[in-house]
mmCIF file of C-alpha atoms in Angstrom:
data_model
loop_
_atom_site.group_PDB
_atom_site.id
_atom_site.type_symbol
_atom_site.label_atom_id
_atom_site.label_comp_id
_atom_site.label_asym_id
_atom_site.label_seq_id
_atom_site.Cartn_x
_atom_site.Cartn_y
_atom_site.Cartn_z
ATOM 1 C CA MET A 2 155.666 98.837 124.341
ATOM 2 C CA GLN A 3 152.335 98.952 126.322
ATOM 3 C CA PRO A 4 150.906 95.631 127.360
ATOM 4 C CA LEU A 5 148.122 94.269 125.126
ATOM 5 C CA ALA A 6 145.483 94.790 127.677
ATOM 6 C CA GLN A 7 146.521 98.299 128.281
ATOM 7 C CA ARG A 8 146.480 99.179 124.540
ATOM 8 C CA MET A 9 142.951 97.719 124.267
ATOM 9 C CA LEU A 10 141.755 100.041 126.941
ATOM 10 C CA GLY A 11 143.248 103.122 125.366
ATOM 11 C CA GLY A 12 146.356 103.245 127.169
ATOM 12 C CA GLN A 13 145.013 102.996 130.586
ATOM 13 C CA ALA A 14 146.044 100.152 132.683
ATOM 14 C CA PRO A 15 143.408 97.910 133.866
ATOM 15 C CA GLN A 16 142.729 97.607 137.623
ATOM 16 C CA LEU A 17 142.875 94.013 138.736
ATOM 17 C CA ALA A 18 140.706 92.436 141.364
ATOM 18 C CA GLY A 19 141.837 89.031 141.915
ATOM 19 C CA ASP A 20 142.036 87.188 138.816
ATOM 20 C CA ARG A 21 139.322 89.446 137.009
ATOM 21 C CA VAL A 22 139.873 92.594 134.907
ATOM 22 C CA LEU A 23 137.261 95.386 135.939
ATOM 23 C CA VAL A 24 135.407 96.712 132.882
ATOM 24 C CA ALA A 25 136.133 100.142 131.709
ATOM 25 C CA GLU A 26 133.768 102.775 132.856
ATOM 26 C CA GLY A 27 130.856 103.270 130.318
ATOM 27 C CA GLN A 28 130.518 99.602 129.652
ATOM 28 C CA PRO A 29 127.853 97.497 131.342
ATOM 29 C CA CYS A 30 128.924 95.042 133.902
ATOM 30 C CA GLY A 31 127.461 91.833 134.715
ATOM 31 C CA HIS A 32 125.742 93.227 137.940
ATOM 32 C CA GLU A 33 124.018 95.882 135.790
ATOM 33 C CA GLU A 34 122.836 93.392 133.113
ATOM 34 C CA ARG A 35 121.466 91.110 135.959
ATOM 35 C CA GLU A 36 119.483 94.196 137.440
ATOM 36 C CA GLN A 37 118.063 95.036 134.142
ATOM 37 C CA THR A 38 117.007 91.620 133.476
ATOM 38 C CA ALA A 39 115.393 91.385 136.950
ATOM 39 C CA LYS A 40 113.367 94.592 136.232
ATOM 40 C CA GLN A 41 112.351 93.154 132.893
ATOM 41 C CA GLN A 42 111.119 90.024 134.578
ATOM 42 C CA ILE A 43 109.288 91.817 137.203
ATOM 43 C CA ALA A 44 107.520 94.092 134.727
ATOM 44 C CA TYR A 45 106.503 91.039 132.726
ATOM 45 C CA ARG A 46 105.114 89.258 135.765
ATOM 46 C CA ALA A 47 103.150 92.397 136.604
ATOM 47 C CA ALA A 48 101.629 92.711 133.175
ATOM 48 C CA VAL A 49 100.761 88.939 133.168
ATOM 49 C CA ASP A 50 99.163 89.423 136.654
ATOM 50 C CA GLU A 51 97.261 92.397 135.508
ATOM 51 C CA GLN A 52 95.807 90.382 132.389
ATOM 52 C CA LYS A 53 94.881 87.680 134.628
ATOM 53 C CA ALA A 54 92.950 89.977 137.027
ATOM 54 C CA GLN A 55 91.193 91.485 133.951
ATOM 55 C CA ILE A 56 90.095 88.082 132.543
ATOM 56 C CA THR A 57 88.870 87.259 136.082
ATOM 57 C CA VAL A 58 86.761 90.377 136.410
ATOM 58 C CA ALA A 59 85.356 89.848 132.784
ATOM 59 C CA LYS A 60 84.424 86.265 133.710
ATOM 60 C CA ALA A 61 82.660 87.295 136.820
ATOM 61 C CA GLU A 62 80.860 90.047 134.941
ATOM 62 C CA ARG A 63 79.680 87.592 132.263
ATOM 63 C CA ALA A 64 78.578 85.056 134.964
ATOM 64 C CA ALA A 65 76.596 87.655 136.646
ATOM 65 C CA GLN A 66 74.644 88.586 133.520
ATOM 66 C CA PRO A 67 70.908 87.384 133.539
ATOM 67 C CA CYS A 68 69.533 85.030 130.974
ATOM 68 C CA ALA A 69 68.626 86.867 127.943
ATOM 69 C CA ASP A 70 65.446 84.773 127.496
ATOM 70 C CA CYS A 71 63.892 84.082 130.803
ATOM 71 C CA GLY A 72 65.740 86.675 133.004
ATOM 72 C CA LEU A 73 67.258 84.203 135.412
ATOM 73 C CA SER A 74 70.054 85.892 137.326
ATOM 74 C CA ASP A 75 73.662 84.765 137.429
ATOM 75 C CA ALA A 76 73.067 82.947 134.122
ATOM 76 C CA ALA A 77 76.121 84.168 132.023
ATOM 77 C CA GLY A 78 73.730 85.577 129.478
ATOM 78 C CA LEU A 79 71.773 82.415 128.827
ATOM 79 C CA CYS A 80 70.743 79.695 131.242
ATOM 80 C CA MET A 81 71.034 76.018 130.537
ATOM 81 C CA THR A 82 67.291 75.585 129.980
ATOM 82 C CA CYS A 83 67.078 78.330 127.459
ATOM 83 C CA THR A 84 70.267 77.017 125.710
ATOM 84 C CA LEU A 85 68.629 73.647 125.247
ATOM 85 C CA ARG A 86 65.405 75.483 124.006
ATOM 86 C CA ARG A 87 67.165 77.460 121.412
ATOM 87 C CA GLU A 88 68.982 74.395 120.238
ATOM 88 C CA THR A 89 65.743 72.662 120.048
ATOM 89 C CA ALA A 90 64.208 75.344 118.023
ATOM 90 C CA ALA A 91 67.070 75.332 115.473
ATOM 91 C CA VAL A 92 66.618 71.440 115.029
ATOM 92 C CA VAL A 93 62.881 71.783 114.687
ATOM 93 C CA ASP A 94 63.359 74.432 111.974
ATOM 94 C CA GLN A 95 65.624 71.960 110.080
ATOM 95 C CA ALA A 96 63.064 69.145 110.391
ATOM 96 C CA VAL A 97 60.320 71.460 109.190
ATOM 97 C CA ASP A 98 62.375 72.589 106.212
ATOM 98 C CA ILE A 99 62.990 69.031 104.927
ATOM 99 C CA THR A 100 59.276 68.177 104.863
ATOM 100 C CA VAL A 101 58.218 71.464 103.471
ATOM 101 C CA ALA A 102 61.023 71.237 100.755
ATOM 102 C CA LEU A 103 59.683 68.137 99.425
ATOM 103 C CA ARG A 104 56.029 68.975 99.513
ATOM 104 C CA ALA A 105 55.692 72.616 98.792
ATOM 105 C CA ASP A 106 55.223 74.699 95.646
ATOM 106 C CA VAL A 107 57.808 77.192 96.042
ATOM 107 C CA ASP A 108 56.098 79.348 93.355
ATOM 108 C CA ASP A 109 53.089 79.782 95.648
ATOM 109 C CA PRO A 110 54.160 82.120 98.533
ATOM 110 C CA GLN A 111 50.922 81.903 100.363
ATOM 111 C CA GLY A 112 50.733 78.098 100.122
ATOM 112 C CA LEU A 113 54.446 77.852 101.089
ATOM 113 C CA ALA A 114 53.724 79.929 104.308
ATOM 114 C CA GLU A 115 50.578 77.994 105.262
ATOM 115 C CA LEU A 116 52.353 74.545 104.732
ATOM 116 C CA THR A 117 55.388 75.772 106.916
ATOM 117 C CA GLU A 118 53.082 76.987 109.591
ATOM 118 C CA THR A 119 51.134 73.618 109.486
ATOM 119 C CA VAL A 120 54.220 71.298 109.586
ATOM 120 C CA ALA A 121 55.820 73.606 112.277
ATOM 121 C CA ARG A 122 52.776 73.273 114.675
ATOM 122 C CA ASP A 123 52.618 69.533 114.158
ATOM 123 C CA THR A 124 56.195 69.201 114.670
ATOM 124 C CA TRP A 125 56.317 71.181 117.859
ATOM 125 C CA ALA A 126 53.237 69.345 119.262
ATOM 126 C CA TYR A 127 55.138 66.108 118.720
ATOM 127 C CA VAL A 128 58.388 67.494 120.338
ATOM 128 C CA HIS A 129 56.526 68.983 123.352
ATOM 129 C CA GLY A 130 54.977 65.695 124.118
ATOM 130 C CA SER A 131 58.367 64.223 125.215
ATOM 131 C CA GLN A 132 58.273 62.475 128.442
ATOM 132 C CA VAL A 133 60.910 62.664 131.199
ATOM 133 C CA PRO A 134 61.487 59.910 133.813
ATOM 134 C CA GLU A 135 59.601 60.290 137.098
ATOM 135 C CA GLY A 136 61.319 62.699 139.451
ATOM 136 C CA PHE A 137 63.046 64.519 136.657
ATOM 137 C CA ASP A 138 60.384 67.169 136.075
ATOM 138 C CA HIS A 139 62.624 70.108 136.242
ATOM 139 C CA PRO A 140 62.459 72.457 133.300
ATOM 140 C CA THR A 141 65.928 71.735 132.247
ATOM 141 C CA SER A 142 65.232 68.098 132.087
ATOM 142 C CA GLN A 143 62.194 68.652 129.850
ATOM 143 C CA ALA A 144 64.200 70.996 127.597
ATOM 144 C CA TYR A 145 66.712 68.313 127.278
ATOM 145 C CA ALA A 146 64.204 65.662 126.468
ATOM 146 C CA GLU A 147 62.488 67.870 123.807
ATOM 147 C CA ARG A 148 65.957 68.506 122.231
ATOM 148 C CA GLN A 149 66.651 64.852 121.961
ATOM 149 C CA MET A 150 63.293 64.207 120.398
ATOM 150 C CA ALA A 151 63.804 66.902 118.043
ATOM 151 C CA LYS A 152 66.923 65.458 116.934
ATOM 152 C CA LEU A 153 65.333 62.079 116.359
ATOM 153 C CA VAL A 154 62.587 63.762 114.369
ATOM 154 C CA LEU A 155 65.257 65.476 112.216
ATOM 155 C CA GLU A 156 67.259 62.204 111.609
ATOM 156 C CA ALA A 157 64.007 60.286 110.654
ATOM 157 C CA ARG A 158 62.757 62.977 108.259
ATOM 158 C CA ARG A 159 66.101 63.206 106.462
ATOM 159 C CA ARG A 160 66.273 59.391 106.302
ATOM 160 C CA ARG A 161 62.822 59.217 104.875
ATOM 161 C CA ALA A 162 63.528 62.021 102.293
ATOM 162 C CA LEU A 163 66.670 60.398 101.097
ATOM 163 C CA GLU A 164 64.977 57.128 100.700
ATOM 164 C CA ARG A 165 62.285 58.751 98.428
ATOM 165 C CA LEU A 166 64.951 60.737 96.559
ATOM 166 C CA ARG A 167 66.985 57.552 96.093
ATOM 167 C CA GLU A 168 64.058 56.288 94.136
ATOM 168 C CA SER A 169 63.670 59.435 91.884
ATOM 169 C CA LYS A 170 64.496 59.265 88.107
ATOM 170 C CA PRO A 171 67.590 61.251 88.336
ATOM 171 C CA ALA A 172 69.064 59.062 91.014
ATOM 172 C CA GLU A 173 68.043 55.686 89.198
ATOM 173 C CA ALA A 174 69.345 57.191 85.894
ATOM 174 C CA GLU A 175 72.759 57.935 87.528
ATOM 175 C CA ALA A 176 72.901 54.618 89.235
ATOM 176 C CA ALA A 177 72.365 52.831 85.917
ATOM 177 C CA HIS A 178 75.011 54.823 84.348
ATOM 178 C CA VAL A 179 77.516 54.132 86.971
ATOM 179 C CA LYS A 180 76.784 50.450 86.920
ATOM 180 C CA ARG A 181 77.230 50.185 83.011
ATOM 181 C CA MET A 182 80.561 52.212 83.407
ATOM 182 C CA ALA A 183 81.721 49.812 86.282
ATOM 183 C CA MET A 184 80.981 46.706 84.114
ATOM 184 C CA ARG A 185 82.465 47.974 80.938
ATOM 185 C CA GLY A 186 85.301 45.709 79.895
ATOM 186 C CA MET A 187 84.850 43.605 82.934
ATOM 187 C CA SER A 188 83.903 39.871 82.974
ATOM 188 C CA PRO A 189 80.419 39.298 84.444
ATOM 189 C CA THR A 190 81.663 37.540 87.585
ATOM 190 C CA GLU A 191 79.700 37.744 90.788
ATOM 191 C CA LYS A 192 82.609 39.812 92.414
ATOM 192 C CA ASN A 193 82.453 42.363 89.607
ATOM 193 C CA ARG A 194 78.602 42.660 89.760
ATOM 194 C CA LYS A 195 78.815 43.275 93.450
ATOM 195 C CA ARG A 196 81.357 46.179 92.886
ATOM 196 C CA ALA A 197 79.153 47.560 90.080
ATOM 197 C CA GLU A 198 76.154 47.441 92.499
ATOM 198 C CA THR A 199 77.971 49.059 95.298
ATOM 199 C CA ALA A 200 79.166 51.933 93.017
ATOM 200 C CA ALA A 201 75.535 52.298 91.637
ATOM 201 C CA ASP A 202 74.216 52.501 95.294
ATOM 202 C CA LYS A 203 76.784 55.232 96.133
ATOM 203 C CA ALA A 204 75.813 57.076 93.059
ATOM 204 C CA ARG A 205 72.017 56.823 93.830
ATOM 205 C CA THR A 206 72.669 58.161 97.412
ATOM 206 C CA ARG A 207 74.881 61.069 96.184
ATOM 207 C CA VAL A 208 72.230 62.199 93.820
ATOM 208 C CA ALA A 209 69.608 61.982 96.557
ATOM 209 C CA GLU A 210 71.654 64.121 98.803
ATOM 210 C CA GLU A 211 72.273 66.687 95.949
ATOM 211 C CA LEU A 212 68.582 66.677 95.217
ATOM 212 C CA LEU A 213 67.634 67.402 98.900
ATOM 213 C CA GLY A 214 70.170 70.201 98.970
ATOM 214 C CA GLU A 215 68.543 71.719 95.822
ATOM 215 C CA PHE A 216 65.113 71.390 97.149
ATOM 216 C CA LEU A 217 66.108 73.222 100.498
ATOM 217 C CA GLY A 218 68.075 75.856 98.410
ATOM 218 C CA ASP A 219 64.913 76.471 96.391
ATOM 219 C CA LEU A 220 62.821 76.798 99.583
ATOM 220 C CA TYR A 221 65.230 79.299 101.193
ATOM 221 C CA ARG A 222 65.241 81.405 98.048
ATOM 222 C CA ALA A 223 61.510 81.250 97.829
ATOM 223 C CA ARG A 224 61.184 82.421 101.409
ATOM 224 C CA ALA A 225 63.727 85.309 100.913
ATOM 225 C CA THR A 226 61.997 86.730 97.954
ATOM 226 C CA ALA A 227 58.561 86.324 99.716
ATOM 227 C CA VAL A 228 59.452 88.434 102.745
ATOM 228 C CA PRO A 229 56.982 91.261 102.762
ATOM 229 C CA ARG A 230 58.645 94.648 102.845
ATOM 230 C CA GLU A 231 57.225 97.887 104.082
ATOM 231 C CA PRO A 232 55.966 99.884 100.993
ATOM 232 C CA VAL A 233 58.208 102.906 100.214
ATOM 233 C CA ARG A 234 56.200 106.088 100.431
ATOM 234 C CA ALA A 235 56.483 108.674 97.669
ATOM 235 C CA TRP A 236 58.919 111.515 98.106
ATOM 236 C CA ASN A 237 56.150 114.180 98.513
ATOM 237 C CA GLU A 238 54.863 112.246 101.561
ATOM 238 C CA ARG A 239 58.284 111.743 103.074
ATOM 239 C CA CYS A 240 59.255 115.353 102.642
ATOM 240 C CA ALA A 241 56.050 117.065 102.808
ATOM 241 C CA ALA A 242 57.565 120.499 103.640
ATOM 242 C CA LEU A 243 59.599 120.485 100.519
ATOM 243 C CA ALA A 244 56.835 119.220 98.310
ATOM 244 C CA VAL A 245 54.801 122.400 98.802
ATOM 245 C CA ARG A 246 57.548 124.694 97.880
ATOM 246 C CA PRO A 247 58.628 125.361 94.316
ATOM 247 C CA LEU A 248 62.232 124.285 93.833
ATOM 248 C CA THR A 249 63.292 127.002 91.391
ATOM 249 C CA GLU A 250 66.923 127.842 90.837
ATOM 250 C CA ASP A 251 66.614 131.352 92.141
ATOM 251 C CA GLN A 252 65.107 130.117 95.383
ATOM 252 C CA ALA A 253 67.891 127.584 95.859
ATOM 253 C CA VAL A 254 70.520 130.243 95.476
ATOM 254 C CA ALA A 255 68.661 132.581 97.912
ATOM 255 C CA GLU A 256 68.524 129.879 100.471
ATOM 256 C CA VAL A 257 72.198 129.099 100.087
ATOM 257 C CA VAL A 258 73.060 132.951 100.459
ATOM 258 C CA GLU A 259 70.827 133.244 103.471
ATOM 259 C CA ALA A 260 72.305 130.317 105.242
ATOM 260 C CA SER A 261 75.689 131.682 104.644
#
């Protein structure tokens, strides 16, 4: 009877090398596996290095792009000063919208446009009047100061708008309702009354915020519908060459045959 090891190898006796049995031909040995693993690691590192190089080149290209607003070179597309100015413009727009939303008649497109222009002009005049400390008269410092001033204006206008809306009839009605519900079935103690007042105050603020959102929504919709559109010309003006020709069935067929 053949030894077990010889039977497993198809009747061939294994060749011994020390205490190890050499793997039969056709089966990968440990050395080949290590070589394959090493090649995979080398390929992986090469791919990672290539990706890093591409990222570095892309960053350098972006950094070399001039400012889209002022043209300053090597500004990564937008310099710090212009970035601040854009942010300021966005904040000013929000501040203007809050004022206009509470004062404008959204059903009057002309009046809405005029009021928006007036409020925007006054707001920008106030923001441009921002002062910077002596020795910090660089354009970036001025742009930063204006952005901070615009934020203060926005916060102040939003606070005043909510204060006015908290006193509106819908807010007062909701606060009264919440207070009644909070006191229903409760003994009229000082503690319970304070809880009811707190709940009513939160309800008043919630309604005020909802009303402000509704007013702003009305404003945005009114502006969207009031955007002037270029009048569409009649088809005979847009297609003058066709307008002077009779579009009979016979002519249409003849043109198709001629084209073919």
